[in-house]
Amino acid sequence: MTDAVPEPKSTPWSKLAVLGALVAAIVVGYTQFGDSLSLTRIAEQESSLRAYQSANPVLVYGMAFVVYVAVTGLSLPGAAALTLVFGWYFGFVPALILVSFASTTGASLAFLSSRYILRGSIQSQFGDKLTTFNDALERDGAFYLFTLRLVPAVPFFVINLVMGLTPLALGTYWWVSQVGMFPGTAVYVYAGATVPDLQTLSEQGVGGILLPQLLVAFVLLGVFPLVVKSVMKRIRPAEPPPREAS
């Protein structure tokens, strides 16, 4: 029987060395780039960016749309954070329109790539979920997709890819996703839109972010999934009783 090799124990000195190196890196970084990283300096950059948007609105909105479509279409992480940022930068109504259509477009591209390009690999990776999705679609129809979009029980990228392997038509998938994702999108965009601009933060400090609207947004982010789940349980079509054996 071979004795296990004992793992080297970390000494307090090694921990102090790591902590010291981290502190030194922070000090050096702040010394070199402190002026550039100050909130006032960043606020100036934000003002320049907003001025560029005012001069080139179509280009800026178009680039934002393409970026969001790419993130959702390629199933990359960060869609929720991007929604918050767009809400903060563009404002509630413009960001809601942009994100709503961009997210559905990206989801539809992922749906099509799964159906026509990546079918074999997606089927081998999510074959167990495919059976569940097909059974639920046969039982509830498009209402099942609507439920998945409203209640975030399954990651959206999984829904996009697995739904591409089902018989569901692209048109149905598009409009159900558009409607089903809209309430959740509105909550996230509102949360981002309640954050003040950086100029306000640089002038008012932390107090500038402690707004009633922001507290409401955080409450909505926490409560929304619970409310939707409760409502969907009430309106979901009842399952047919099991057939008796003849």
PDB file of C-alpha atoms in Angstrom:
ATOM      1  CA  MET A   1       0.000   0.000   0.000  1.00  0.00           C
ATOM      2  CA  THR A   2       1.527   3.296  -1.066  1.00  0.00           C
ATOM      3  CA  ASP A   3       1.536   6.148   1.404  1.00  0.00           C
ATOM      4  CA  ALA A   4      -0.147   9.297   0.167  1.00  0.00           C
ATOM      5  CA  VAL A   5       2.172  12.167  -0.428  1.00  0.00           C
ATOM      6  CA  PRO A   6       1.315  14.901   2.078  1.00  0.00           C
ATOM      7  CA  GLU A   7       0.243  18.183   0.556  1.00  0.00           C
ATOM      8  CA  PRO A   8       2.520  21.106   1.317  1.00  0.00           C
ATOM      9  CA  LYS A   9       1.054  23.292   4.013  1.00  0.00           C
ATOM     10  CA  SER A  10       0.837  26.981   3.380  1.00  0.00           C
ATOM     11  CA  THR A  11       2.621  28.977   6.046  1.00  0.00           C
ATOM     12  CA  PRO A  12       1.477  32.325   7.425  1.00  0.00           C
ATOM     13  CA  TRP A  13       4.539  33.878   5.776  1.00  0.00           C
ATOM     14  CA  SER A  14       3.456  32.688   2.316  1.00  0.00           C
ATOM     15  CA  LYS A  15      -0.019  34.131   2.834  1.00  0.00           C
ATOM     16  CA  LEU A  16       1.496  37.427   3.956  1.00  0.00           C
ATOM     17  CA  ALA A  17       3.739  37.437   0.888  1.00  0.00           C
ATOM     18  CA  VAL A  18       0.760  36.965  -1.444  1.00  0.00           C
ATOM     19  CA  LEU A  19      -1.199  39.681   0.368  1.00  0.00           C
ATOM     20  CA  GLY A  20       1.794  42.019   0.248  1.00  0.00           C
ATOM     21  CA  ALA A  21       2.245  41.449  -3.486  1.00  0.00           C
ATOM     22  CA  LEU A  22      -1.451  42.167  -4.066  1.00  0.00           C
ATOM     23  CA  VAL A  23      -1.321  45.389  -2.054  1.00  0.00           C
ATOM     24  CA  ALA A  24       1.853  46.454  -3.859  1.00  0.00           C
ATOM     25  CA  ALA A  25       0.228  45.824  -7.247  1.00  0.00           C
ATOM     26  CA  ILE A  26      -2.793  47.919  -6.258  1.00  0.00           C
ATOM     27  CA  VAL A  27      -0.588  50.764  -5.008  1.00  0.00           C
ATOM     28  CA  VAL A  28       1.554  50.748  -8.155  1.00  0.00           C
ATOM     29  CA  GLY A  29      -1.509  50.588 -10.395  1.00  0.00           C
ATOM     30  CA  TYR A  30      -3.182  53.480  -8.609  1.00  0.00           C
ATOM     31  CA  THR A  31       0.047  55.512  -8.696  1.00  0.00           C
ATOM     32  CA  GLN A  32       0.442  55.002 -12.428  1.00  0.00           C
ATOM     33  CA  PHE A  33      -3.197  55.165 -13.521  1.00  0.00           C
ATOM     34  CA  GLY A  34      -4.984  56.862 -10.624  1.00  0.00           C
ATOM     35  CA  ASP A  35      -5.816  59.986 -12.598  1.00  0.00           C
ATOM     36  CA  SER A  36      -7.270  57.965 -15.472  1.00  0.00           C
ATOM     37  CA  LEU A  37      -9.311  55.772 -13.118  1.00  0.00           C
ATOM     38  CA  SER A  38     -10.818  58.611 -11.082  1.00  0.00           C
ATOM     39  CA  LEU A  39     -14.590  58.860 -11.276  1.00  0.00           C
ATOM     40  CA  THR A  40     -14.365  62.412 -12.575  1.00  0.00           C
ATOM     41  CA  ARG A  41     -12.081  61.364 -15.435  1.00  0.00           C
ATOM     42  CA  ILE A  42     -14.315  58.420 -16.342  1.00  0.00           C
ATOM     43  CA  ALA A  43     -17.330  60.751 -16.229  1.00  0.00           C
ATOM     44  CA  GLU A  44     -15.601  62.958 -18.797  1.00  0.00           C
ATOM     45  CA  GLN A  45     -15.160  59.926 -21.062  1.00  0.00           C
ATOM     46  CA  GLU A  46     -18.846  59.104 -20.606  1.00  0.00           C
ATOM     47  CA  SER A  47     -19.790  62.636 -21.652  1.00  0.00           C
ATOM     48  CA  SER A  48     -17.679  62.294 -24.800  1.00  0.00           C
ATOM     49  CA  LEU A  49     -19.308  58.964 -25.600  1.00  0.00           C
ATOM     50  CA  ARG A  50     -22.795  60.379 -25.142  1.00  0.00           C
ATOM     51  CA  ALA A  51     -21.890  63.315 -27.374  1.00  0.00           C
ATOM     52  CA  TYR A  52     -20.752  60.860 -30.041  1.00  0.00           C
ATOM     53  CA  GLN A  53     -24.058  59.009 -29.688  1.00  0.00           C
ATOM     54  CA  SER A  54     -26.000  62.250 -30.180  1.00  0.00           C
ATOM     55  CA  ALA A  55     -24.041  62.938 -33.361  1.00  0.00           C
ATOM     56  CA  ASN A  56     -24.260  59.351 -34.678  1.00  0.00           C
ATOM     57  CA  PRO A  57     -27.381  57.745 -33.161  1.00  0.00           C
ATOM     58  CA  VAL A  58     -27.962  55.173 -35.901  1.00  0.00           C
ATOM     59  CA  LEU A  59     -24.371  53.944 -35.754  1.00  0.00           C
ATOM     60  CA  VAL A  60     -24.305  53.661 -31.946  1.00  0.00           C
ATOM     61  CA  TYR A  61     -27.669  51.899 -31.698  1.00  0.00           C
ATOM     62  CA  GLY A  62     -26.708  49.637 -34.592  1.00  0.00           C
ATOM     63  CA  MET A  63     -23.427  48.647 -32.959  1.00  0.00           C
ATOM     64  CA  ALA A  64     -25.181  47.994 -29.648  1.00  0.00           C
ATOM     65  CA  PHE A  65     -27.780  45.851 -31.426  1.00  0.00           C
ATOM     66  CA  VAL A  66     -25.100  43.796 -33.202  1.00  0.00           C
ATOM     67  CA  VAL A  67     -23.133  43.270 -29.978  1.00  0.00           C
ATOM     68  CA  TYR A  68     -26.225  42.045 -28.124  1.00  0.00           C
ATOM     69  CA  VAL A  69     -27.243  39.746 -30.979  1.00  0.00           C
ATOM     70  CA  ALA A  70     -23.722  38.294 -31.052  1.00  0.00           C
ATOM     71  CA  VAL A  71     -23.703  37.635 -27.299  1.00  0.00           C
ATOM     72  CA  THR A  72     -27.070  35.856 -27.326  1.00  0.00           C
ATOM     73  CA  GLY A  73     -26.637  34.191 -30.716  1.00  0.00           C
ATOM     74  CA  LEU A  74     -23.256  32.695 -29.766  1.00  0.00           C
ATOM     75  CA  SER A  75     -24.534  31.742 -26.278  1.00  0.00           C
ATOM     76  CA  LEU A  76     -21.860  33.871 -24.606  1.00  0.00           C
ATOM     77  CA  PRO A  77     -22.162  34.842 -20.930  1.00  0.00           C
ATOM     78  CA  GLY A  78     -22.978  38.425 -20.042  1.00  0.00           C
ATOM     79  CA  ALA A  79     -26.411  39.102 -21.551  1.00  0.00           C
ATOM     80  CA  ALA A  80     -27.897  40.099 -18.176  1.00  0.00           C
ATOM     81  CA  ALA A  81     -25.016  42.481 -17.432  1.00  0.00           C
ATOM     82  CA  LEU A  82     -25.264  43.919 -20.941  1.00  0.00           C
ATOM     83  CA  THR A  83     -28.986  44.535 -20.405  1.00  0.00           C
ATOM     84  CA  LEU A  84     -28.244  46.492 -17.228  1.00  0.00           C
ATOM     85  CA  VAL A  85     -25.536  48.529 -18.983  1.00  0.00           C
ATOM     86  CA  PHE A  86     -27.775  49.336 -21.951  1.00  0.00           C
ATOM     87  CA  GLY A  87     -30.556  50.388 -19.570  1.00  0.00           C
ATOM     88  CA  TRP A  88     -28.132  52.713 -17.780  1.00  0.00           C
ATOM     89  CA  TYR A  89     -26.643  54.163 -20.957  1.00  0.00           C
ATOM     90  CA  PHE A  90     -29.598  54.458 -23.345  1.00  0.00           C
ATOM     91  CA  GLY A  91     -32.441  54.960 -20.878  1.00  0.00           C
ATOM     92  CA  PHE A  92     -35.474  52.785 -20.213  1.00  0.00           C
ATOM     93  CA  VAL A  93     -37.577  53.009 -23.396  1.00  0.00           C
ATOM     94  CA  PRO A  94     -34.782  52.990 -26.034  1.00  0.00           C
ATOM     95  CA  ALA A  95     -32.922  50.188 -24.235  1.00  0.00           C
ATOM     96  CA  LEU A  96     -36.096  48.153 -23.776  1.00  0.00           C
ATOM     97  CA  ILE A  97     -36.861  48.270 -27.504  1.00  0.00           C
ATOM     98  CA  LEU A  98     -33.252  47.534 -28.467  1.00  0.00           C
ATOM     99  CA  VAL A  99     -32.703  44.662 -26.025  1.00  0.00           C
ATOM    100  CA  SER A 100     -36.121  43.113 -26.630  1.00  0.00           C
ATOM    101  CA  PHE A 101     -35.607  42.732 -30.375  1.00  0.00           C
ATOM    102  CA  ALA A 102     -31.869  42.005 -30.169  1.00  0.00           C
ATOM    103  CA  SER A 103     -32.366  39.204 -27.641  1.00  0.00           C
ATOM    104  CA  THR A 104     -35.067  37.571 -29.756  1.00  0.00           C
ATOM    105  CA  THR A 105     -32.944  37.922 -32.904  1.00  0.00           C
ATOM    106  CA  GLY A 106     -29.944  36.339 -31.181  1.00  0.00           C
ATOM    107  CA  ALA A 107     -32.097  33.567 -29.754  1.00  0.00           C
ATOM    108  CA  SER A 108     -33.515  32.862 -33.219  1.00  0.00           C
ATOM    109  CA  LEU A 109     -30.013  32.669 -34.728  1.00  0.00           C
ATOM    110  CA  ALA A 110     -28.982  30.174 -32.036  1.00  0.00           C
ATOM    111  CA  PHE A 111     -32.207  28.245 -32.754  1.00  0.00           C
ATOM    112  CA  LEU A 112     -31.379  28.079 -36.484  1.00  0.00           C
ATOM    113  CA  SER A 113     -27.728  27.152 -35.945  1.00  0.00           C
ATOM    114  CA  SER A 114     -28.812  24.296 -33.692  1.00  0.00           C
ATOM    115  CA  ARG A 115     -31.347  23.051 -36.239  1.00  0.00           C
ATOM    116  CA  TYR A 116     -29.239  23.264 -39.398  1.00  0.00           C
ATOM    117  CA  ILE A 117     -25.548  23.444 -38.415  1.00  0.00           C
ATOM    118  CA  LEU A 118     -24.876  22.021 -34.939  1.00  0.00           C
ATOM    119  CA  ARG A 119     -27.677  19.475 -34.769  1.00  0.00           C
ATOM    120  CA  GLY A 120     -25.489  16.422 -34.117  1.00  0.00           C
ATOM    121  CA  SER A 121     -23.368  17.930 -31.362  1.00  0.00           C
ATOM    122  CA  ILE A 122     -26.325  19.607 -29.644  1.00  0.00           C
ATOM    123  CA  GLN A 123     -28.325  16.375 -29.748  1.00  0.00           C
ATOM    124  CA  SER A 124     -25.477  14.404 -28.182  1.00  0.00           C
ATOM    125  CA  GLN A 125     -24.984  17.019 -25.471  1.00  0.00           C
ATOM    126  CA  PHE A 126     -28.615  17.781 -24.596  1.00  0.00           C
ATOM    127  CA  GLY A 127     -30.367  14.597 -25.698  1.00  0.00           C
ATOM    128  CA  ASP A 128     -31.958  14.077 -22.280  1.00  0.00           C
ATOM    129  CA  LYS A 129     -33.524  17.539 -22.330  1.00  0.00           C
ATOM    130  CA  LEU A 130     -34.747  17.059 -25.905  1.00  0.00           C
ATOM    131  CA  THR A 131     -37.085  14.276 -24.808  1.00  0.00           C
ATOM    132  CA  THR A 132     -38.466  16.489 -22.044  1.00  0.00           C
ATOM    133  CA  PHE A 133     -38.960  19.426 -24.413  1.00  0.00           C
ATOM    134  CA  ASN A 134     -40.690  17.316 -27.075  1.00  0.00           C
ATOM    135  CA  ASP A 135     -43.058  15.744 -24.543  1.00  0.00           C
ATOM    136  CA  ALA A 136     -43.921  19.142 -23.057  1.00  0.00           C
ATOM    137  CA  LEU A 137     -44.469  20.726 -26.487  1.00  0.00           C
ATOM    138  CA  GLU A 138     -46.757  17.871 -27.478  1.00  0.00           C
ATOM    139  CA  ARG A 139     -48.718  18.362 -24.264  1.00  0.00           C
ATOM    140  CA  ASP A 140     -48.778  22.174 -23.896  1.00  0.00           C
ATOM    141  CA  GLY A 141     -47.783  23.463 -27.336  1.00  0.00           C
ATOM    142  CA  ALA A 142     -46.130  26.875 -27.562  1.00  0.00           C
ATOM    143  CA  PHE A 143     -47.340  27.651 -24.038  1.00  0.00           C
ATOM    144  CA  TYR A 144     -44.455  25.519 -22.769  1.00  0.00           C
ATOM    145  CA  LEU A 145     -41.926  27.795 -24.474  1.00  0.00           C
ATOM    146  CA  PHE A 146     -43.792  30.820 -23.098  1.00  0.00           C
ATOM    147  CA  THR A 147     -43.438  29.371 -19.587  1.00  0.00           C
ATOM    148  CA  LEU A 148     -39.715  28.760 -20.054  1.00  0.00           C
ATOM    149  CA  ARG A 149     -39.207  32.329 -21.213  1.00  0.00           C
ATOM    150  CA  LEU A 150     -41.069  33.807 -18.263  1.00  0.00           C
ATOM    151  CA  VAL A 151     -39.686  31.569 -15.507  1.00  0.00           C
ATOM    152  CA  PRO A 152     -35.866  31.295 -15.649  1.00  0.00           C
ATOM    153  CA  ALA A 153     -35.795  27.642 -14.580  1.00  0.00           C
ATOM    154  CA  VAL A 154     -33.698  26.604 -17.609  1.00  0.00           C
ATOM    155  CA  PRO A 155     -30.760  28.704 -18.910  1.00  0.00           C
ATOM    156  CA  PHE A 156     -31.792  30.674 -21.980  1.00  0.00           C
ATOM    157  CA  PHE A 157     -28.936  29.355 -24.108  1.00  0.00           C
ATOM    158  CA  VAL A 158     -30.130  25.787 -23.429  1.00  0.00           C
ATOM    159  CA  ILE A 159     -33.662  26.755 -24.485  1.00  0.00           C
ATOM    160  CA  ASN A 160     -32.365  28.324 -27.703  1.00  0.00           C
ATOM    161  CA  LEU A 161     -30.269  25.307 -28.672  1.00  0.00           C
ATOM    162  CA  VAL A 162     -32.622  22.493 -27.653  1.00  0.00           C
ATOM    163  CA  MET A 163     -35.712  24.149 -29.156  1.00  0.00           C
ATOM    164  CA  GLY A 164     -33.891  24.123 -32.487  1.00  0.00           C
ATOM    165  CA  LEU A 165     -34.061  20.325 -32.441  1.00  0.00           C
ATOM    166  CA  THR A 166     -37.825  20.239 -31.891  1.00  0.00           C
ATOM    167  CA  PRO A 167     -40.496  20.479 -34.633  1.00  0.00           C
ATOM    168  CA  LEU A 168     -41.434  23.997 -33.448  1.00  0.00           C
ATOM    169  CA  ALA A 169     -41.681  26.477 -36.345  1.00  0.00           C
ATOM    170  CA  LEU A 170     -39.285  29.434 -36.394  1.00  0.00           C
ATOM    171  CA  GLY A 171     -42.122  31.975 -36.612  1.00  0.00           C
ATOM    172  CA  THR A 172     -43.823  30.556 -33.526  1.00  0.00           C
ATOM    173  CA  TYR A 173     -40.508  30.404 -31.696  1.00  0.00           C
ATOM    174  CA  TRP A 174     -39.787  34.040 -32.538  1.00  0.00           C
ATOM    175  CA  TRP A 175     -43.040  35.645 -31.426  1.00  0.00           C
ATOM    176  CA  VAL A 176     -43.460  33.496 -28.306  1.00  0.00           C
ATOM    177  CA  SER A 177     -39.885  34.340 -27.273  1.00  0.00           C
ATOM    178  CA  GLN A 178     -40.454  38.026 -28.016  1.00  0.00           C
ATOM    179  CA  VAL A 179     -43.548  38.156 -25.814  1.00  0.00           C
ATOM    180  CA  GLY A 180     -42.287  35.775 -23.131  1.00  0.00           C
ATOM    181  CA  MET A 181     -38.944  37.507 -22.557  1.00  0.00           C
ATOM    182  CA  PHE A 182     -40.393  41.025 -22.577  1.00  0.00           C
ATOM    183  CA  PRO A 183     -41.428  41.284 -18.887  1.00  0.00           C
ATOM    184  CA  GLY A 184     -38.071  40.020 -17.605  1.00  0.00           C
ATOM    185  CA  THR A 185     -36.229  42.285 -20.031  1.00  0.00           C
ATOM    186  CA  ALA A 186     -38.247  45.265 -18.792  1.00  0.00           C
ATOM    187  CA  VAL A 187     -37.278  44.534 -15.180  1.00  0.00           C
ATOM    188  CA  TYR A 188     -33.557  44.311 -15.970  1.00  0.00           C
ATOM    189  CA  VAL A 189     -33.593  47.393 -18.203  1.00  0.00           C
ATOM    190  CA  TYR A 190     -35.429  49.353 -15.505  1.00  0.00           C
ATOM    191  CA  ALA A 191     -32.815  48.296 -12.949  1.00  0.00           C
ATOM    192  CA  GLY A 192     -30.062  49.614 -15.202  1.00  0.00           C
ATOM    193  CA  ALA A 193     -31.951  52.794 -16.064  1.00  0.00           C
ATOM    194  CA  THR A 194     -32.302  53.749 -12.385  1.00  0.00           C
ATOM    195  CA  VAL A 195     -28.519  54.029 -11.960  1.00  0.00           C
ATOM    196  CA  PRO A 196     -27.516  57.714 -12.344  1.00  0.00           C
ATOM    197  CA  ASP A 197     -24.883  58.859 -14.799  1.00  0.00           C
ATOM    198  CA  LEU A 198     -21.260  59.017 -13.687  1.00  0.00           C
ATOM    199  CA  GLN A 199     -21.238  62.815 -13.578  1.00  0.00           C
ATOM    200  CA  THR A 200     -23.917  62.681 -10.875  1.00  0.00           C
ATOM    201  CA  LEU A 201     -21.945  60.063  -8.960  1.00  0.00           C
ATOM    202  CA  SER A 202     -18.748  62.107  -9.161  1.00  0.00           C
ATOM    203  CA  GLU A 203     -20.575  65.137  -7.757  1.00  0.00           C
ATOM    204  CA  GLN A 204     -22.750  63.450  -5.110  1.00  0.00           C
ATOM    205  CA  GLY A 205     -20.647  60.406  -4.211  1.00  0.00           C
ATOM    206  CA  VAL A 206     -22.276  57.202  -2.950  1.00  0.00           C
ATOM    207  CA  GLY A 207     -25.384  59.153  -1.962  1.00  0.00           C
ATOM    208  CA  GLY A 208     -26.115  59.698  -5.638  1.00  0.00           C
ATOM    209  CA  ILE A 209     -26.853  56.013  -6.137  1.00  0.00           C
ATOM    210  CA  LEU A 210     -29.088  55.534  -3.090  1.00  0.00           C
ATOM    211  CA  LEU A 211     -32.309  56.338  -4.893  1.00  0.00           C
ATOM    212  CA  PRO A 212     -35.808  54.927  -4.206  1.00  0.00           C
ATOM    213  CA  GLN A 213     -36.071  53.857  -7.854  1.00  0.00           C
ATOM    214  CA  LEU A 214     -32.962  51.704  -7.524  1.00  0.00           C
ATOM    215  CA  LEU A 215     -34.316  50.003  -4.417  1.00  0.00           C
ATOM    216  CA  VAL A 216     -37.556  49.290  -6.286  1.00  0.00           C
ATOM    217  CA  ALA A 217     -35.527  47.828  -9.154  1.00  0.00           C
ATOM    218  CA  PHE A 218     -33.662  45.438  -6.849  1.00  0.00           C
ATOM    219  CA  VAL A 219     -36.949  44.351  -5.261  1.00  0.00           C
ATOM    220  CA  LEU A 220     -38.399  43.680  -8.718  1.00  0.00           C
ATOM    221  CA  LEU A 221     -35.353  41.613  -9.705  1.00  0.00           C
ATOM    222  CA  GLY A 222     -35.836  39.411  -6.651  1.00  0.00           C
ATOM    223  CA  VAL A 223     -39.628  39.179  -6.605  1.00  0.00           C
ATOM    224  CA  PHE A 224     -40.380  38.925 -10.344  1.00  0.00           C
ATOM    225  CA  PRO A 225     -39.368  35.240 -10.822  1.00  0.00           C
ATOM    226  CA  LEU A 226     -41.381  34.200  -7.755  1.00  0.00           C
ATOM    227  CA  VAL A 227     -44.507  36.064  -8.873  1.00  0.00           C
ATOM    228  CA  VAL A 228     -44.296  34.707 -12.418  1.00  0.00           C
ATOM    229  CA  LYS A 229     -43.791  31.158 -11.173  1.00  0.00           C
ATOM    230  CA  SER A 230     -46.862  31.430  -8.943  1.00  0.00           C
ATOM    231  CA  VAL A 231     -49.001  32.886 -11.749  1.00  0.00           C
ATOM    232  CA  MET A 232     -47.880  30.279 -14.285  1.00  0.00           C
ATOM    233  CA  LYS A 233     -48.835  27.470 -11.916  1.00  0.00           C
ATOM    234  CA  ARG A 234     -52.372  28.846 -11.831  1.00  0.00           C
ATOM    235  CA  ILE A 235     -52.853  29.320 -15.579  1.00  0.00           C
ATOM    236  CA  ARG A 236     -50.891  26.336 -16.887  1.00  0.00           C
ATOM    237  CA  PRO A 237     -53.104  23.890 -18.793  1.00  0.00           C
ATOM    238  CA  ALA A 238     -54.075  20.913 -16.698  1.00  0.00           C
ATOM    239  CA  GLU A 239     -52.409  17.639 -17.612  1.00  0.00           C
ATOM    240  CA  PRO A 240     -54.790  15.037 -19.023  1.00  0.00           C
ATOM    241  CA  PRO A 241     -55.589  12.150 -16.676  1.00  0.00           C
ATOM    242  CA  PRO A 242     -53.722   8.903 -17.366  1.00  0.00           C
ATOM    243  CA  ARG A 243     -55.514   6.453 -19.617  1.00  0.00           C
ATOM    244  CA  GLU A 244     -56.883   3.348 -18.031  1.00  0.00           C
ATOM    245  CA  ALA A 245     -55.490   0.069 -19.275  1.00  0.00           C
ATOM    246  CA  SER A 246     -58.020  -1.852 -21.340  1.00  0.00           C
TER     247      SER A 246
END
